[in-house]
């Protein structure tokens, strides 16, 4: 089955909302649960923030006419919105259960890296990953991300606490020495 990656648009709101709801419905120990389901207006506002400037959401789609929702993955790059931190984007990657292990996460992450490198302001990418998400950690490290720290007992699930690892990738050092 073929997949393509494209930037999110306003018309994706209902499908993106459905995709994200399915991700959180899995109740994976690797995802931090959200408190409430966002309203359609909140989803649209989120999309609007990510179709301009240094923010972006890219979608992976399958081309299967039998599926109601062809979104099978997403990656968000979100800047902090403060002048001192405008060079930093936070990443959030999700892939639908039936499509994991097929290279979609890698393709989305590589697409996001290329987009960020072409940005006039983004110089650093950050992400957080729960300690038990070994496949994601492996992918991030393969693509050059380095573990920069750990938030101990950061996520509380019914069965136990999990540490959250912080990863970073600096790819544009501009005029200063690192």
CSV table of C-alpha atoms in Angstrom, one decimal:
chain,number,residue,atom,x,y,z
A,1,UNK,CA,0.0,0.0,0.0
A,2,UNK,CA,1.4,3.4,-0.9
A,3,UNK,CA,1.6,6.4,1.5
A,4,UNK,CA,2.2,10.1,0.9
A,5,UNK,CA,3.1,12.9,3.3
A,6,UNK,CA,1.6,16.4,3.1
A,7,UNK,CA,1.0,19.4,5.2
A,8,UNK,CA,-2.3,19.6,7.1
A,9,UNK,CA,-5.0,22.0,5.8
A,10,UNK,CA,-8.1,23.4,7.4
A,11,UNK,CA,-10.2,20.9,5.5
A,12,UNK,CA,-8.5,18.0,7.4
A,13,UNK,CA,-10.0,19.0,10.8
A,14,UNK,CA,-12.7,16.3,11.1
A,15,UNK,CA,-10.3,13.5,9.9
A,16,UNK,CA,-7.4,14.7,12.0
A,17,UNK,CA,-9.7,14.9,15.1
A,18,UNK,CA,-10.8,11.3,14.4
A,19,UNK,CA,-7.3,10.1,13.9
A,20,UNK,CA,-6.1,11.7,17.2
A,21,UNK,CA,-9.1,10.3,19.1
A,22,UNK,CA,-8.2,6.8,17.8
A,23,UNK,CA,-4.6,7.3,19.0
A,24,UNK,CA,-5.7,8.2,22.5
A,25,UNK,CA,-8.4,5.6,22.6
A,26,UNK,CA,-5.7,2.9,22.4
A,27,UNK,CA,-4.5,4.1,25.9
A,28,UNK,CA,-1.0,3.1,25.1
A,29,UNK,CA,1.5,3.3,27.9
A,30,UNK,CA,3.7,5.3,25.5
A,31,UNK,CA,1.2,8.2,25.1
A,32,UNK,CA,0.4,10.8,27.7
A,33,UNK,CA,-3.3,10.8,28.1
A,34,UNK,CA,-5.1,14.1,27.5
A,35,UNK,CA,-7.6,15.4,30.0
A,36,UNK,CA,-10.5,16.0,27.7
A,37,UNK,CA,-11.3,15.5,24.1
A,38,UNK,CA,-10.8,18.8,22.2
A,39,UNK,CA,-13.9,20.4,20.6
A,40,UNK,CA,-14.0,20.8,16.8
A,41,UNK,CA,-13.3,24.5,17.3
A,42,UNK,CA,-10.2,23.7,19.3
A,43,UNK,CA,-9.0,21.3,16.6
A,44,UNK,CA,-9.5,23.9,13.9
A,45,UNK,CA,-7.6,26.5,16.0
A,46,UNK,CA,-4.8,24.0,16.5
A,47,UNK,CA,-4.6,23.4,12.7
A,48,UNK,CA,-4.7,27.2,12.0
A,49,UNK,CA,-1.7,27.7,14.4
A,50,UNK,CA,0.2,25.0,12.4
A,51,UNK,CA,-0.4,26.1,8.8
A,52,UNK,CA,1.5,29.3,9.1
A,53,UNK,CA,4.9,30.4,10.3
A,54,UNK,CA,7.3,28.1,12.1
A,55,UNK,CA,4.7,25.6,13.2
A,56,UNK,CA,3.6,22.7,11.0
A,57,UNK,CA,1.7,19.4,11.0
A,58,UNK,CA,2.4,16.8,8.4
A,59,UNK,CA,0.1,13.9,7.7
A,60,UNK,CA,0.9,10.5,6.4
A,61,UNK,CA,-2.0,9.2,4.3
A,62,UNK,CA,-2.7,5.8,2.7
A,63,UNK,CA,-4.4,5.6,-0.6
A,64,UNK,CA,-7.0,3.0,0.2
A,65,UNK,CA,-10.5,3.8,-1.0
A,66,UNK,CA,-12.0,1.3,1.5
A,67,UNK,CA,-10.9,3.5,4.4
A,68,UNK,CA,-13.1,6.3,5.7
A,69,UNK,CA,-10.1,8.2,7.1
A,70,UNK,CA,-6.9,7.9,5.2
A,71,UNK,CA,-4.7,9.6,7.8
A,72,UNK,CA,-2.4,7.0,9.3
A,73,UNK,CA,0.2,9.2,10.9
A,74,UNK,CA,1.1,12.7,11.9
A,75,UNK,CA,4.0,14.8,13.1
A,76,UNK,CA,3.7,18.2,14.6
A,77,UNK,CA,6.4,20.9,14.9
A,78,UNK,CA,5.4,23.5,17.5
A,79,UNK,CA,7.5,26.5,18.3
A,80,UNK,CA,7.2,28.1,21.8
A,81,UNK,CA,6.1,31.6,20.6
A,82,UNK,CA,8.7,33.6,22.6
A,83,UNK,CA,11.5,35.5,20.9
A,84,UNK,CA,14.2,33.7,23.0
A,85,UNK,CA,12.8,30.3,22.0
A,86,UNK,CA,11.7,30.9,18.4
A,87,UNK,CA,14.6,28.8,17.2
A,88,UNK,CA,13.2,25.7,19.0
A,89,UNK,CA,10.4,23.4,17.8
A,90,UNK,CA,8.8,20.6,19.8
A,91,UNK,CA,8.0,17.5,17.9
A,92,UNK,CA,5.0,15.2,18.4
A,93,UNK,CA,4.8,12.0,16.3
A,94,UNK,CA,1.9,9.5,16.1
A,95,UNK,CA,1.3,6.5,13.8
A,96,UNK,CA,-2.0,4.5,13.7
A,97,UNK,CA,-1.7,1.0,15.2
A,98,UNK,CA,-2.3,-0.9,12.0
A,99,UNK,CA,0.5,1.0,10.3
A,100,UNK,CA,3.3,0.8,12.8
A,101,UNK,CA,6.5,-0.9,11.8
A,102,UNK,CA,6.0,0.1,8.1
A,103,UNK,CA,8.4,3.0,8.1
A,104,UNK,CA,5.7,5.7,8.4
A,105,UNK,CA,7.1,7.2,11.6
A,106,UNK,CA,10.6,7.4,10.0
A,107,UNK,CA,9.2,9.0,6.8
A,108,UNK,CA,7.3,11.6,8.8
A,109,UNK,CA,10.3,12.4,11.0
A,110,UNK,CA,12.6,12.7,8.0
A,111,UNK,CA,10.1,15.0,6.3
A,112,UNK,CA,9.8,17.1,9.4
A,113,UNK,CA,13.6,17.3,9.7
A,114,UNK,CA,13.9,18.5,6.1
A,115,UNK,CA,11.2,21.1,6.6
A,116,UNK,CA,12.8,22.4,9.8
A,117,UNK,CA,16.3,22.6,8.2
A,118,UNK,CA,14.8,24.7,5.4
A,119,UNK,CA,13.2,27.1,8.0
A,120,UNK,CA,14.8,30.4,8.4
A,121,UNK,CA,14.6,30.3,12.2
A,122,UNK,CA,14.4,26.7,13.5
A,123,UNK,CA,17.8,25.5,14.7
A,124,UNK,CA,16.8,22.9,17.3
A,125,UNK,CA,14.2,20.2,17.6
A,126,UNK,CA,13.1,18.7,20.9
A,127,UNK,CA,10.9,15.8,21.8
A,128,UNK,CA,9.8,13.9,24.9
A,129,UNK,CA,9.4,10.1,24.9
A,130,UNK,CA,8.2,7.8,27.6
A,131,UNK,CA,10.9,5.4,28.7
A,132,UNK,CA,9.1,2.2,27.5
A,133,UNK,CA,8.7,3.3,23.9
A,134,UNK,CA,11.8,1.5,22.7
A,135,UNK,CA,11.0,1.6,19.0
A,136,UNK,CA,10.6,5.4,19.1
A,137,UNK,CA,13.8,5.9,21.1
A,138,UNK,CA,15.7,3.7,18.6
A,139,UNK,CA,14.3,5.7,15.7
A,140,UNK,CA,15.1,9.1,17.3
A,141,UNK,CA,18.7,8.0,18.1
A,142,UNK,CA,19.2,6.6,14.5
A,143,UNK,CA,18.2,10.0,13.1
A,144,UNK,CA,20.7,11.9,15.3
A,145,UNK,CA,18.7,12.9,18.4
A,146,UNK,CA,20.6,12.8,21.7
A,147,UNK,CA,19.1,12.1,25.1
A,148,UNK,CA,19.5,15.3,27.1
A,149,UNK,CA,17.8,14.4,30.3
A,150,UNK,CA,15.1,12.5,32.1
A,151,UNK,CA,12.1,13.7,34.0
A,152,UNK,CA,11.7,11.1,36.7
A,153,UNK,CA,8.2,9.7,37.4
A,154,UNK,CA,6.8,12.2,34.9
A,155,UNK,CA,3.9,10.2,33.7
A,156,UNK,CA,1.4,8.5,36.1
A,157,UNK,CA,-0.6,5.6,34.7
A,158,UNK,CA,-2.9,3.4,36.7
A,159,UNK,CA,-0.4,0.6,37.0
A,160,UNK,CA,2.8,2.6,37.6
A,161,UNK,CA,4.9,5.7,37.0
A,162,UNK,CA,7.0,6.2,33.9
A,163,UNK,CA,10.1,8.4,33.3
A,164,UNK,CA,10.0,10.8,30.4
A,165,UNK,CA,13.2,11.2,28.3
A,166,UNK,CA,14.0,14.5,26.7
A,167,UNK,CA,15.8,14.3,23.3
A,168,UNK,CA,17.2,17.1,21.2
A,169,UNK,CA,18.8,17.7,17.8
A,170,UNK,CA,20.7,20.8,17.0
A,171,UNK,CA,21.2,21.1,13.3
A,172,UNK,CA,21.9,24.8,12.5
A,173,UNK,CA,24.6,26.4,14.6
A,174,UNK,CA,24.5,29.7,12.7
A,175,UNK,CA,27.2,32.1,13.8
A,176,UNK,CA,27.9,30.9,17.3
A,177,UNK,CA,30.1,28.1,18.5
A,178,UNK,CA,28.7,25.0,20.1
